[in-house]
Amino acid sequence: MPVTAKLSKKFYETLGDEIANELVEWFNQVDVAYHTGIREQFDTNFARFDAKLEQRVSGLSGSMDLRFARSDAALDRLRQEMDAGFAASEAASRQVRRETDAGFGQLRQEMDFLRSELRGEFKSGLAETRAELLKWMFIYWVGSAATTVGLILTVISVLRS
C-alpha cells in the first residue's frame, strides 16, 4: 500500500504544480520499488530460512529416531537380562526349596530313628530296672521273712523255757 507524499504549499508555489506532482509521483514510485524489493528479499530470506529449518528438523528427526531405536534396543536388552535374572533366581529358589525339603526329610528320618532307638533303650532300661527291683524286693522280703521267723522262733523258745 503506497503512501502518497504531500508537500507544503510553499514547495508547490516555488517549483510549480507540474514539477511538484512529478516529484511526488517519483517519490511514490521509489517507495513502491523499495517495498517490492524488500518484499522479494524477505520472501527469499524466508525461503532460505524455511529450507534450513526443514533440513535441521529432518536431521533432528533422524537423530531422534536413532536415539529412540538405541533406547528401545537398550530397554529390550535390559528386559531380557532381567527376565534371565528372574528365571535364574526362580531356578535357584526351586533348588534351595528342594534341598531344604530333602534336608528336612533327612532330619525327620534321623529324628524318627533316634525316637525309636530311645524308646527301645527306655523299654529295655525299664525292663532291666523292673527286674532289678523285683530281685531286690525278693531279697528284702526273704531277709525280712527269715528275720521275722527267726524272731518268732526265738520268742517261742524263750517262752517255752
C-alpha positions as YAML, in Angstrom:
chain: A
units: angstrom
residues:
- id: 1
  name: MET
  ca: [0.00, 0.00, 0.00]
- id: 2
  name: PRO
  ca: [1.79, 3.09, -1.25]
- id: 3
  name: VAL
  ca: [1.93, 6.21, 0.83]
- id: 4
  name: THR
  ca: [1.25, 9.41, -1.07]
- id: 5
  name: ALA
  ca: [3.75, 12.09, -0.25]
- id: 6
  name: LYS
  ca: [2.38, 15.55, 0.38]
- id: 7
  name: LEU
  ca: [4.49, 18.62, 0.06]
- id: 8
  name: SER
  ca: [3.90, 22.03, 1.52]
- id: 9
  name: LYS
  ca: [2.15, 24.86, -0.42]
- id: 10
  name: LYS
  ca: [5.36, 26.81, -0.49]
- id: 11
  name: PHE
  ca: [7.10, 23.93, -2.26]
- id: 12
  name: TYR
  ca: [4.31, 23.84, -4.86]
- id: 13
  name: GLU
  ca: [4.49, 27.61, -5.30]
- id: 14
  name: THR
  ca: [8.24, 27.59, -5.69]
- id: 15
  name: LEU
  ca: [8.55, 24.66, -8.13]
- id: 16
  name: GLY
  ca: [5.20, 24.76, -9.71]
- id: 17
  name: ASP
  ca: [2.41, 22.22, -9.68]
- id: 18
  name: GLU
  ca: [3.68, 20.10, -12.52]
- id: 19
  name: ILE
  ca: [7.20, 19.59, -11.16]
- id: 20
  name: ALA
  ca: [6.00, 19.13, -7.60]
- id: 21
  name: ASN
  ca: [3.47, 16.49, -8.77]
- id: 22
  name: GLU
  ca: [6.18, 14.80, -10.80]
- id: 23
  name: LEU
  ca: [8.45, 14.78, -7.75]
- id: 24
  name: VAL
  ca: [5.66, 13.34, -5.60]
- id: 25
  name: GLU
  ca: [4.96, 10.68, -8.21]
- id: 26
  name: TRP
  ca: [8.67, 9.81, -8.36]
- id: 27
  name: PHE
  ca: [8.78, 9.50, -4.54]
- id: 28
  name: ASN
  ca: [5.77, 7.19, -4.69]
- id: 29
  name: GLN
  ca: [7.43, 5.05, -7.39]
- id: 30
  name: VAL
  ca: [10.63, 4.82, -5.33]
- id: 31
  name: ASP
  ca: [8.56, 3.87, -2.32]
- id: 32
  name: VAL
  ca: [6.77, 1.11, -4.26]
- id: 33
  name: ALA
  ca: [10.11, -0.11, -5.67]
- id: 34
  name: TYR
  ca: [11.62, -0.24, -2.19]
- id: 35
  name: HIS
  ca: [8.57, -2.07, -0.82]
- id: 36
  name: THR
  ca: [8.70, -4.56, -3.68]
- id: 37
  name: GLY
  ca: [12.45, -5.09, -3.23]
- id: 38
  name: ILE
  ca: [12.11, -5.54, 0.48]
- id: 39
  name: ARG
  ca: [9.20, -7.97, -0.03]
- id: 40
  name: GLU
  ca: [11.24, -10.01, -2.55]
- id: 41
  name: GLN
  ca: [14.26, -10.01, -0.25]
- id: 42
  name: PHE
  ca: [12.05, -11.04, 2.68]
- id: 43
  name: ASP
  ca: [10.49, -13.86, 0.62]
- id: 44
  name: THR
  ca: [13.94, -15.06, -0.46]
- id: 45
  name: ASN
  ca: [15.32, -14.96, 3.08]
- id: 46
  name: PHE
  ca: [12.20, -16.66, 4.42]
- id: 47
  name: ALA
  ca: [12.51, -19.41, 1.80]
- id: 48
  name: ARG
  ca: [16.17, -19.97, 2.78]
- id: 49
  name: PHE
  ca: [15.25, -19.96, 6.45]
- id: 50
  name: ASP
  ca: [12.40, -22.38, 5.81]
- id: 51
  name: ALA
  ca: [14.74, -24.71, 3.85]
- id: 52
  name: LYS
  ca: [17.38, -24.60, 6.62]
- id: 53
  name: LEU
  ca: [14.73, -25.17, 9.25]
- id: 54
  name: GLU
  ca: [13.33, -28.10, 7.29]
- id: 55
  name: GLN
  ca: [16.84, -29.52, 6.92]
- id: 56
  name: ARG
  ca: [17.57, -29.15, 10.63]
- id: 57
  name: VAL
  ca: [14.21, -30.60, 11.63]
- id: 58
  name: SER
  ca: [14.71, -33.62, 9.37]
- id: 59
  name: GLY
  ca: [18.26, -34.06, 10.75]
- id: 60
  name: LEU
  ca: [16.95, -33.76, 14.28]
- id: 61
  name: SER
  ca: [14.13, -36.17, 13.48]
- id: 62
  name: GLY
  ca: [16.64, -38.68, 12.13]
- id: 63
  name: SER
  ca: [18.83, -38.19, 15.19]
- id: 64
  name: MET
  ca: [15.85, -38.65, 17.50]
- id: 65
  name: ASP
  ca: [14.76, -41.76, 15.60]
- id: 66
  name: LEU
  ca: [18.26, -43.18, 16.02]
- id: 67
  name: ARG
  ca: [18.28, -42.34, 19.73]
- id: 68
  name: PHE
  ca: [14.84, -43.88, 20.20]
- id: 69
  name: ALA
  ca: [15.98, -47.01, 18.37]
- id: 70
  name: ARG
  ca: [19.07, -47.21, 20.60]
- id: 71
  name: SER
  ca: [16.94, -46.66, 23.70]
- id: 72
  name: ASP
  ca: [14.48, -49.33, 22.59]
- id: 73
  name: ALA
  ca: [17.35, -51.75, 21.97]
- id: 74
  name: ALA
  ca: [18.87, -50.96, 25.37]
- id: 75
  name: LEU
  ca: [15.50, -51.41, 27.06]
- id: 76
  name: ASP
  ca: [14.98, -54.72, 25.26]
- id: 77
  name: ARG
  ca: [18.43, -55.90, 26.36]
- id: 78
  name: LEU
  ca: [17.71, -54.81, 29.92]
- id: 79
  name: ARG
  ca: [14.33, -56.58, 29.88]
- id: 80
  name: GLN
  ca: [15.97, -59.76, 28.57]
- id: 81
  name: GLU
  ca: [18.67, -59.57, 31.24]
- id: 82
  name: MET
  ca: [16.04, -59.04, 33.91]
- id: 83
  name: ASP
  ca: [13.97, -61.95, 32.57]
- id: 84
  name: ALA
  ca: [17.10, -64.13, 32.58]
- id: 85
  name: GLY
  ca: [17.91, -62.98, 36.11]
- id: 86
  name: PHE
  ca: [14.37, -63.72, 37.27]
- id: 87
  name: ALA
  ca: [14.50, -67.15, 35.63]
- id: 88
  name: ALA
  ca: [17.87, -67.90, 37.27]
- id: 89
  name: SER
  ca: [16.57, -66.62, 40.60]
- id: 90
  name: GLU
  ca: [13.46, -68.75, 40.28]
- id: 91
  name: ALA
  ca: [15.55, -71.81, 39.39]
- id: 92
  name: ALA
  ca: [17.85, -71.15, 42.35]
- id: 93
  name: SER
  ca: [14.82, -70.71, 44.60]
- id: 94
  name: ARG
  ca: [13.40, -74.05, 43.45]
- id: 95
  name: GLN
  ca: [16.79, -75.70, 44.01]
- id: 96
  name: VAL
  ca: [17.00, -74.25, 47.53]
- id: 97
  name: ARG
  ca: [13.43, -75.42, 48.20]
- id: 98
  name: ARG
  ca: [14.30, -78.95, 47.02]
- id: 99
  name: GLU
  ca: [17.47, -79.01, 49.12]
- id: 100
  name: THR
  ca: [15.59, -77.69, 52.15]
- id: 101
  name: ASP
  ca: [12.82, -80.27, 51.71]
- id: 102
  name: ALA
  ca: [15.44, -83.01, 51.35]
- id: 103
  name: GLY
  ca: [17.25, -81.75, 54.46]
- id: 104
  name: PHE
  ca: [14.02, -81.68, 56.47]
- id: 105
  name: GLY
  ca: [13.15, -85.17, 55.20]
- id: 106
  name: GLN
  ca: [16.54, -86.46, 56.29]
- id: 107
  name: LEU
  ca: [16.16, -84.68, 59.64]
- id: 108
  name: ARG
  ca: [12.74, -86.32, 60.14]
- id: 109
  name: GLN
  ca: [14.21, -89.73, 59.38]
- id: 110
  name: GLU
  ca: [17.03, -89.17, 61.84]
- id: 111
  name: MET
  ca: [14.60, -87.94, 64.48]
- id: 112
  name: ASP
  ca: [12.34, -90.98, 63.92]
- id: 113
  name: PHE
  ca: [15.38, -93.26, 64.18]
- id: 114
  name: LEU
  ca: [16.52, -91.58, 67.40]
- id: 115
  name: ARG
  ca: [12.99, -91.71, 68.80]
- id: 116
  name: SER
  ca: [12.70, -95.43, 68.12]
- id: 117
  name: GLU
  ca: [16.19, -96.02, 69.49]
- id: 118
  name: LEU
  ca: [15.34, -94.07, 72.63]
- id: 119
  name: ARG
  ca: [12.07, -95.98, 73.04]
- id: 120
  name: GLY
  ca: [13.92, -99.25, 72.67]
- id: 121
  name: GLU
  ca: [16.56, -98.21, 75.17]
- id: 122
  name: PHE
  ca: [13.89, -96.87, 77.51]
- id: 123
  name: LYS
  ca: [11.86, -100.10, 77.32]
- id: 124
  name: SER
  ca: [14.91, -102.27, 77.80]
- id: 125
  name: GLY
  ca: [16.11, -100.00, 80.61]
- id: 126
  name: LEU
  ca: [12.67, -100.11, 82.17]
- id: 127
  name: ALA
  ca: [12.57, -103.90, 81.92]
- id: 128
  name: GLU
  ca: [16.06, -104.10, 83.37]
- id: 129
  name: THR
  ca: [15.09, -101.76, 86.20]
- id: 130
  name: ARG
  ca: [11.94, -103.81, 86.87]
- id: 131
  name: ALA
  ca: [13.99, -107.00, 87.04]
- id: 132
  name: GLU
  ca: [16.50, -105.37, 89.39]
- id: 133
  name: LEU
  ca: [13.68, -104.05, 91.55]
- id: 134
  name: LEU
  ca: [12.00, -107.45, 91.75]
- id: 135
  name: LYS
  ca: [15.32, -109.10, 92.63]
- id: 136
  name: TRP
  ca: [15.96, -106.62, 95.43]
- id: 137
  name: MET
  ca: [12.35, -106.87, 96.65]
- id: 138
  name: PHE
  ca: [12.66, -110.64, 96.79]
- id: 139
  name: ILE
  ca: [15.93, -110.40, 98.71]
- id: 140
  name: TYR
  ca: [14.35, -107.87, 101.09]
- id: 141
  name: TRP
  ca: [11.20, -109.95, 101.73]
- id: 142
  name: VAL
  ca: [13.16, -113.16, 102.10]
- id: 143
  name: GLY
  ca: [15.53, -111.45, 104.54]
- id: 144
  name: SER
  ca: [12.60, -109.84, 106.38]
- id: 145
  name: ALA
  ca: [10.67, -113.10, 106.49]
- id: 146
  name: ALA
  ca: [13.72, -115.01, 107.71]
- id: 147
  name: THR
  ca: [14.38, -112.43, 110.36]
- id: 148
  name: THR
  ca: [10.71, -112.45, 111.39]
- id: 149
  name: VAL
  ca: [10.60, -116.26, 111.53]
- id: 150
  name: GLY
  ca: [13.88, -116.25, 113.44]
- id: 151
  name: LEU
  ca: [12.47, -113.75, 115.92]
- id: 152
  name: ILE
  ca: [9.25, -115.68, 116.34]
- id: 153
  name: LEU
  ca: [11.15, -118.91, 116.92]
- id: 154
  name: THR
  ca: [13.41, -117.23, 119.41]
- id: 155
  name: VAL
  ca: [10.43, -115.76, 121.24]
- id: 156
  name: ILE
  ca: [8.72, -119.18, 121.30]
- id: 157
  name: SER
  ca: [11.84, -120.92, 122.51]
- id: 158
  name: VAL
  ca: [12.32, -118.29, 125.19]
- id: 159
  name: LEU
  ca: [8.70, -118.65, 126.22]
- id: 160
  name: ARG
  ca: [8.93, -122.43, 126.43]
- id: 161
  name: SER
  ca: [11.88, -122.41, 128.53]
...
